[in-house]
Amino acid sequence: MCGTCGCAEESGGTRIVMLREDGAPDHGHPHPHPHTHPHERRQQGGAGETVTIEQKVLAKNDLLAERNRTWMSDRGVVAVNVMSSPGAGKTTLLERAVTDLRGRRPVAVVEGDQETRLDADRIRRTGCAVVQVNTGAGCHLDAEMMRDALTALSPAEGSLLMVENVGNLVCPALFDLGERSKVVIISVTEGTDKPLKYPYMFAAADLILINKSDLLPHVDFDVEQCERHARSVNPDVRVLTVSATTGEGLAHWYDWLAEQR
């Protein structure tokens, strides 16, 4: 079990699924690497052994992430790692973004989920190139999965690569994928105090999107207080209030994306 979020350690292998133009899956081969977290707690041995395992896992991931970063930089590909808890609206925001940004810049998407290709199917219907990464019991994407997704997707030079991470406010923040920037989405249907409860995620963010603003009249959510909480753990973070339903704030998000070069 993962000591932080309680997910099962063995995922049975990551699956990379590339969707063809007709929507049929083009299954990649399973990648039977164990799902080992840097925050795992094994009871065999002392604290020194545990720390050594953590350092080795993170060091390996960071090395692969740097290789991903170099590979993308050489091709002018800019990756944005989009993270949130489940149901915050990541896929809906990405659907709207890839549609609205069509013609401005090549856009491709990596979809991360434990199972199914439902979100990748939604993105594919917009006409955007997309690859699905199924992590099994894994609770986040890592640099090795990102490398395999890049190989399957082969984004065009100069592309904006949007990466939808597995829905989780803990583990995705720990693993560098080689991305240019990190975006954290919080929905107004969640608690105002989420940045305080999950400080590492919000401290790692380059941009925070407060999503579903159209629901504010119907929920108890204080936008200004949430921003204050976010800046208490990340003083320089940019915060935008948006709605994929009404389009509020999306132009400012697109301006931010255009700055990611």
PDB file of C-alpha atoms in Angstrom, residues 17-185:
ATOM      1  CA  VAL A  17      -3.562   3.298 -25.557  1.00  0.00           C
ATOM      2  CA  MET A  18      -3.285   5.415 -28.683  1.00  0.00           C
ATOM      3  CA  LEU A  19      -6.641   6.251 -30.288  1.00  0.00           C
ATOM      4  CA  ARG A  20      -6.869   5.996 -34.061  1.00  0.00           C
ATOM      5  CA  GLU A  21      -8.812   8.444 -36.209  1.00  0.00           C
ATOM      6  CA  ASP A  22     -11.840   6.107 -36.145  1.00  0.00           C
ATOM      7  CA  GLY A  23     -11.761   6.075 -32.356  1.00  0.00           C
ATOM      8  CA  ALA A  24     -10.653   2.460 -32.076  1.00  0.00           C
ATOM      9  CA  PRO A  25      -7.879   1.815 -29.577  1.00  0.00           C
ATOM     10  CA  ASP A  26      -4.382   1.051 -30.762  1.00  0.00           C
ATOM     11  CA  HIS A  27      -3.129  -0.784 -27.691  1.00  0.00           C
ATOM     12  CA  GLY A  28       0.430  -0.295 -26.658  1.00  0.00           C
ATOM     13  CA  HIS A  29       2.226  -3.031 -24.751  1.00  0.00           C
ATOM     14  CA  PRO A  30       1.898  -3.253 -20.983  1.00  0.00           C
ATOM     15  CA  HIS A  31       4.801  -1.863 -19.004  1.00  0.00           C
ATOM     16  CA  PRO A  32       5.148  -4.291 -16.088  1.00  0.00           C
ATOM     17  CA  HIS A  33       7.208  -2.068 -13.833  1.00  0.00           C
ATOM     18  CA  PRO A  34       6.157  -2.146 -10.171  1.00  0.00           C
ATOM     19  CA  HIS A  35       4.266   0.875  -8.885  1.00  0.00           C
ATOM     20  CA  THR A  36       6.757   1.903  -6.214  1.00  0.00           C
ATOM     21  CA  HIS A  37       6.263   5.213  -4.442  1.00  0.00           C
ATOM     22  CA  PRO A  38       8.978   7.310  -2.863  1.00  0.00           C
ATOM     23  CA  HIS A  39       6.731   7.585   0.157  1.00  0.00           C
ATOM     24  CA  GLU A  40       6.185   3.847   0.622  1.00  0.00           C
ATOM     25  CA  ARG A  41       6.837   2.483   4.094  1.00  0.00           C
ATOM     26  CA  ARG A  42       8.181  -1.055   4.146  1.00  0.00           C
ATOM     27  CA  GLN A  43       8.588  -2.668   7.538  1.00  0.00           C
ATOM     28  CA  GLN A  44      11.673  -4.729   6.648  1.00  0.00           C
ATOM     29  CA  GLY A  45      14.640  -2.822   8.000  1.00  0.00           C
ATOM     30  CA  GLY A  46      15.226   0.507   9.635  1.00  0.00           C
ATOM     31  CA  ALA A  47      14.520   4.128   8.829  1.00  0.00           C
ATOM     32  CA  GLY A  48      17.804   4.501   6.964  1.00  0.00           C
ATOM     33  CA  GLU A  49      16.773   1.814   4.494  1.00  0.00           C
ATOM     34  CA  THR A  50      13.403   3.497   3.921  1.00  0.00           C
ATOM     35  CA  VAL A  51      15.002   6.860   3.222  1.00  0.00           C
ATOM     36  CA  THR A  52      17.453   5.235   0.803  1.00  0.00           C
ATOM     37  CA  ILE A  53      14.582   3.601  -1.122  1.00  0.00           C
ATOM     38  CA  GLU A  54      12.747   6.926  -1.308  1.00  0.00           C
ATOM     39  CA  GLN A  55      15.809   8.756  -2.571  1.00  0.00           C
ATOM     40  CA  LYS A  56      16.530   6.135  -5.219  1.00  0.00           C
ATOM     41  CA  VAL A  57      12.960   6.148  -6.557  1.00  0.00           C
ATOM     42  CA  LEU A  58      12.846   9.938  -6.761  1.00  0.00           C
ATOM     43  CA  ALA A  59      16.317  10.112  -8.288  1.00  0.00           C
ATOM     44  CA  LYS A  60      15.367   7.640 -11.022  1.00  0.00           C
ATOM     45  CA  ASN A  61      12.143   9.517 -11.774  1.00  0.00           C
ATOM     46  CA  ASP A  62      13.933  12.885 -11.858  1.00  0.00           C
ATOM     47  CA  LEU A  63      16.548  11.520 -14.274  1.00  0.00           C
ATOM     48  CA  LEU A  64      13.845  10.277 -16.651  1.00  0.00           C
ATOM     49  CA  ALA A  65      11.963  13.562 -16.263  1.00  0.00           C
ATOM     50  CA  GLU A  66      15.043  15.516 -17.341  1.00  0.00           C
ATOM     51  CA  ARG A  67      15.338  13.299 -20.405  1.00  0.00           C
ATOM     52  CA  ASN A  68      11.682  13.967 -21.206  1.00  0.00           C
ATOM     53  CA  ARG A  69      12.249  17.685 -20.721  1.00  0.00           C
ATOM     54  CA  THR A  70      15.227  17.666 -23.081  1.00  0.00           C
ATOM     55  CA  TRP A  71      13.342  15.606 -25.684  1.00  0.00           C
ATOM     56  CA  MET A  72      10.436  18.064 -25.639  1.00  0.00           C
ATOM     57  CA  SER A  73      12.652  21.151 -25.554  1.00  0.00           C
ATOM     58  CA  ASP A  74      14.520  19.970 -28.644  1.00  0.00           C
ATOM     59  CA  ARG A  75      11.177  19.825 -30.464  1.00  0.00           C
ATOM     60  CA  GLY A  76       9.641  22.975 -29.023  1.00  0.00           C
ATOM     61  CA  VAL A  77       6.982  20.932 -27.207  1.00  0.00           C
ATOM     62  CA  VAL A  78       5.660  22.542 -24.011  1.00  0.00           C
ATOM     63  CA  ALA A  79       3.965  20.230 -21.511  1.00  0.00           C
ATOM     64  CA  VAL A  80       1.497  21.466 -18.878  1.00  0.00           C
ATOM     65  CA  ASN A  81       0.710  19.030 -16.060  1.00  0.00           C
ATOM     66  CA  VAL A  82      -2.950  19.484 -15.028  1.00  0.00           C
ATOM     67  CA  MET A  83      -3.811  18.087 -11.594  1.00  0.00           C
ATOM     68  CA  SER A  84      -6.826  18.050  -9.283  1.00  0.00           C
ATOM     69  CA  SER A  85      -8.990  15.825  -7.147  1.00  0.00           C
ATOM     70  CA  PRO A  86     -11.512  13.646  -9.044  1.00  0.00           C
ATOM     71  CA  GLY A  87     -14.484  15.586 -10.390  1.00  0.00           C
ATOM     72  CA  ALA A  88     -12.937  19.062 -10.313  1.00  0.00           C
ATOM     73  CA  GLY A  89     -13.498  19.441 -14.054  1.00  0.00           C
ATOM     74  CA  LYS A  90     -10.102  18.711 -15.638  1.00  0.00           C
ATOM     75  CA  THR A  91     -11.441  16.890 -18.680  1.00  0.00           C
ATOM     76  CA  THR A  92     -14.211  19.408 -19.353  1.00  0.00           C
ATOM     77  CA  LEU A  93     -11.743  22.296 -19.172  1.00  0.00           C
ATOM     78  CA  LEU A  94      -9.362  20.462 -21.521  1.00  0.00           C
ATOM     79  CA  GLU A  95     -12.179  19.702 -23.974  1.00  0.00           C
ATOM     80  CA  ARG A  96     -13.077  23.363 -24.093  1.00  0.00           C
ATOM     81  CA  ALA A  97      -9.438  24.478 -24.327  1.00  0.00           C
ATOM     82  CA  VAL A  98      -8.417  22.215 -27.207  1.00  0.00           C
ATOM     83  CA  THR A  99     -11.523  23.325 -29.100  1.00  0.00           C
ATOM     84  CA  ASP A 100     -11.024  27.040 -28.446  1.00  0.00           C
ATOM     85  CA  LEU A 101      -7.279  26.921 -29.179  1.00  0.00           C
ATOM     86  CA  ARG A 102      -7.657  25.098 -32.488  1.00  0.00           C
ATOM     87  CA  GLY A 103      -5.712  26.893 -35.200  1.00  0.00           C
ATOM     88  CA  ARG A 104      -3.561  28.934 -32.828  1.00  0.00           C
ATOM     89  CA  ARG A 105      -1.034  26.227 -31.992  1.00  0.00           C
ATOM     90  CA  PRO A 106      -0.787  22.425 -32.316  1.00  0.00           C
ATOM     91  CA  VAL A 107      -2.291  20.839 -29.212  1.00  0.00           C
ATOM     92  CA  ALA A 108      -2.031  17.233 -28.008  1.00  0.00           C
ATOM     93  CA  VAL A 109      -3.266  15.567 -24.828  1.00  0.00           C
ATOM     94  CA  VAL A 110      -2.064  12.798 -22.524  1.00  0.00           C
ATOM     95  CA  GLU A 111      -4.938  11.384 -20.460  1.00  0.00           C
ATOM     96  CA  GLY A 112      -4.086   9.646 -17.175  1.00  0.00           C
ATOM     97  CA  ASP A 113      -6.625   7.405 -15.453  1.00  0.00           C
ATOM     98  CA  GLN A 114      -6.517   4.182 -13.523  1.00  0.00           C
ATOM     99  CA  GLU A 115      -8.869   2.461 -15.980  1.00  0.00           C
ATOM    100  CA  THR A 116     -11.012   3.102 -19.101  1.00  0.00           C
ATOM    101  CA  ARG A 117     -10.420   5.412 -22.051  1.00  0.00           C
ATOM    102  CA  LEU A 118     -13.575   7.465 -21.461  1.00  0.00           C
ATOM    103  CA  ASP A 119     -11.750  10.791 -21.066  1.00  0.00           C
ATOM    104  CA  ALA A 120      -9.502  10.120 -24.070  1.00  0.00           C
ATOM    105  CA  ASP A 121     -12.614   9.392 -26.160  1.00  0.00           C
ATOM    106  CA  ARG A 122     -14.039  12.771 -25.148  1.00  0.00           C
ATOM    107  CA  ILE A 123     -10.838  14.554 -26.179  1.00  0.00           C
ATOM    108  CA  ARG A 124     -10.580  12.586 -29.437  1.00  0.00           C
ATOM    109  CA  ARG A 125     -14.033  13.768 -30.482  1.00  0.00           C
ATOM    110  CA  THR A 126     -12.676  17.333 -30.567  1.00  0.00           C
ATOM    111  CA  GLY A 127     -10.196  16.243 -33.266  1.00  0.00           C
ATOM    112  CA  CYS A 128      -7.207  16.565 -30.936  1.00  0.00           C
ATOM    113  CA  ALA A 129      -4.410  13.988 -30.875  1.00  0.00           C
ATOM    114  CA  VAL A 130      -4.634  12.056 -27.605  1.00  0.00           C
ATOM    115  CA  VAL A 131      -3.074   9.074 -25.863  1.00  0.00           C
ATOM    116  CA  GLN A 132      -4.558   7.292 -22.848  1.00  0.00           C
ATOM    117  CA  VAL A 133      -2.341   6.103 -19.996  1.00  0.00           C
ATOM    118  CA  ASN A 134      -4.068   3.594 -17.709  1.00  0.00           C
ATOM    119  CA  THR A 135      -2.145   3.241 -14.458  1.00  0.00           C
ATOM    120  CA  GLY A 136      -4.073   0.306 -12.987  1.00  0.00           C
ATOM    121  CA  ALA A 137      -3.995   0.789  -9.225  1.00  0.00           C
ATOM    122  CA  GLY A 138      -1.424   3.568  -9.603  1.00  0.00           C
ATOM    123  CA  CYS A 139      -2.489   6.935  -8.235  1.00  0.00           C
ATOM    124  CA  HIS A 140      -0.385   9.218 -10.471  1.00  0.00           C
ATOM    125  CA  LEU A 141       1.612   9.496 -13.660  1.00  0.00           C
ATOM    126  CA  ASP A 142       5.397   9.320 -13.477  1.00  0.00           C
ATOM    127  CA  ALA A 143       8.254  10.176 -15.819  1.00  0.00           C
ATOM    128  CA  GLU A 144       8.479   6.666 -17.265  1.00  0.00           C
ATOM    129  CA  MET A 145       4.776   6.680 -18.155  1.00  0.00           C
ATOM    130  CA  MET A 146       5.243  10.137 -19.660  1.00  0.00           C
ATOM    131  CA  ARG A 147       8.146   8.874 -21.780  1.00  0.00           C
ATOM    132  CA  ASP A 148       6.011   6.007 -23.109  1.00  0.00           C
ATOM    133  CA  ALA A 149       3.138   8.413 -23.823  1.00  0.00           C
ATOM    134  CA  LEU A 150       5.468  10.745 -25.741  1.00  0.00           C
ATOM    135  CA  THR A 151       6.700   7.807 -27.809  1.00  0.00           C
ATOM    136  CA  ALA A 152       3.147   6.738 -28.650  1.00  0.00           C
ATOM    137  CA  LEU A 153       1.837  10.253 -29.290  1.00  0.00           C
ATOM    138  CA  SER A 154       4.867  11.824 -31.012  1.00  0.00           C
ATOM    139  CA  PRO A 155       3.531  15.403 -30.669  1.00  0.00           C
ATOM    140  CA  ALA A 156       4.250  17.806 -33.526  1.00  0.00           C
ATOM    141  CA  GLU A 157       7.033  20.333 -33.170  1.00  0.00           C
ATOM    142  CA  GLY A 158       5.887  23.443 -31.325  1.00  0.00           C
ATOM    143  CA  SER A 159       2.960  21.637 -29.698  1.00  0.00           C
ATOM    144  CA  LEU A 160       1.249  22.490 -26.451  1.00  0.00           C
ATOM    145  CA  LEU A 161       0.976  19.145 -24.647  1.00  0.00           C
ATOM    146  CA  MET A 162      -1.751  19.058 -22.020  1.00  0.00           C
ATOM    147  CA  VAL A 163      -1.300  16.258 -19.482  1.00  0.00           C
ATOM    148  CA  GLU A 164      -4.341  15.320 -17.417  1.00  0.00           C
ATOM    149  CA  ASN A 165      -2.937  13.541 -14.385  1.00  0.00           C
ATOM    150  CA  VAL A 166      -4.804  10.954 -12.325  1.00  0.00           C
ATOM    151  CA  GLY A 167      -7.344  12.588 -10.008  1.00  0.00           C
ATOM    152  CA  ASN A 168      -5.473  12.927  -6.710  1.00  0.00           C
ATOM    153  CA  LEU A 169      -4.308  15.908  -4.641  1.00  0.00           C
ATOM    154  CA  VAL A 170      -1.272  14.156  -3.133  1.00  0.00           C
ATOM    155  CA  CYS A 171       0.948  11.893  -5.224  1.00  0.00           C
ATOM    156  CA  PRO A 172       0.936  13.661  -8.634  1.00  0.00           C
ATOM    157  CA  ALA A 173       2.686  16.661  -7.087  1.00  0.00           C
ATOM    158  CA  LEU A 174       5.638  14.483  -6.060  1.00  0.00           C
ATOM    159  CA  PHE A 175       6.548  13.198  -9.516  1.00  0.00           C
ATOM    160  CA  ASP A 176       8.201  15.410 -12.121  1.00  0.00           C
ATOM    161  CA  LEU A 177       7.138  14.392 -15.639  1.00  0.00           C
ATOM    162  CA  GLY A 178       9.444  16.786 -17.464  1.00  0.00           C
ATOM    163  CA  GLU A 179       6.639  19.341 -17.802  1.00  0.00           C
ATOM    164  CA  ARG A 180       7.092  23.068 -18.250  1.00  0.00           C
ATOM    165  CA  SER A 181       4.380  24.057 -15.768  1.00  0.00           C
ATOM    166  CA  LYS A 182       1.934  22.659 -13.243  1.00  0.00           C
ATOM    167  CA  VAL A 183      -1.730  23.672 -13.083  1.00  0.00           C
ATOM    168  CA  VAL A 184      -3.900  22.743 -10.102  1.00  0.00           C
ATOM    169  CA  ILE A 185      -7.679  22.898 -10.437  1.00  0.00           C
TER     170      ILE A 185
END
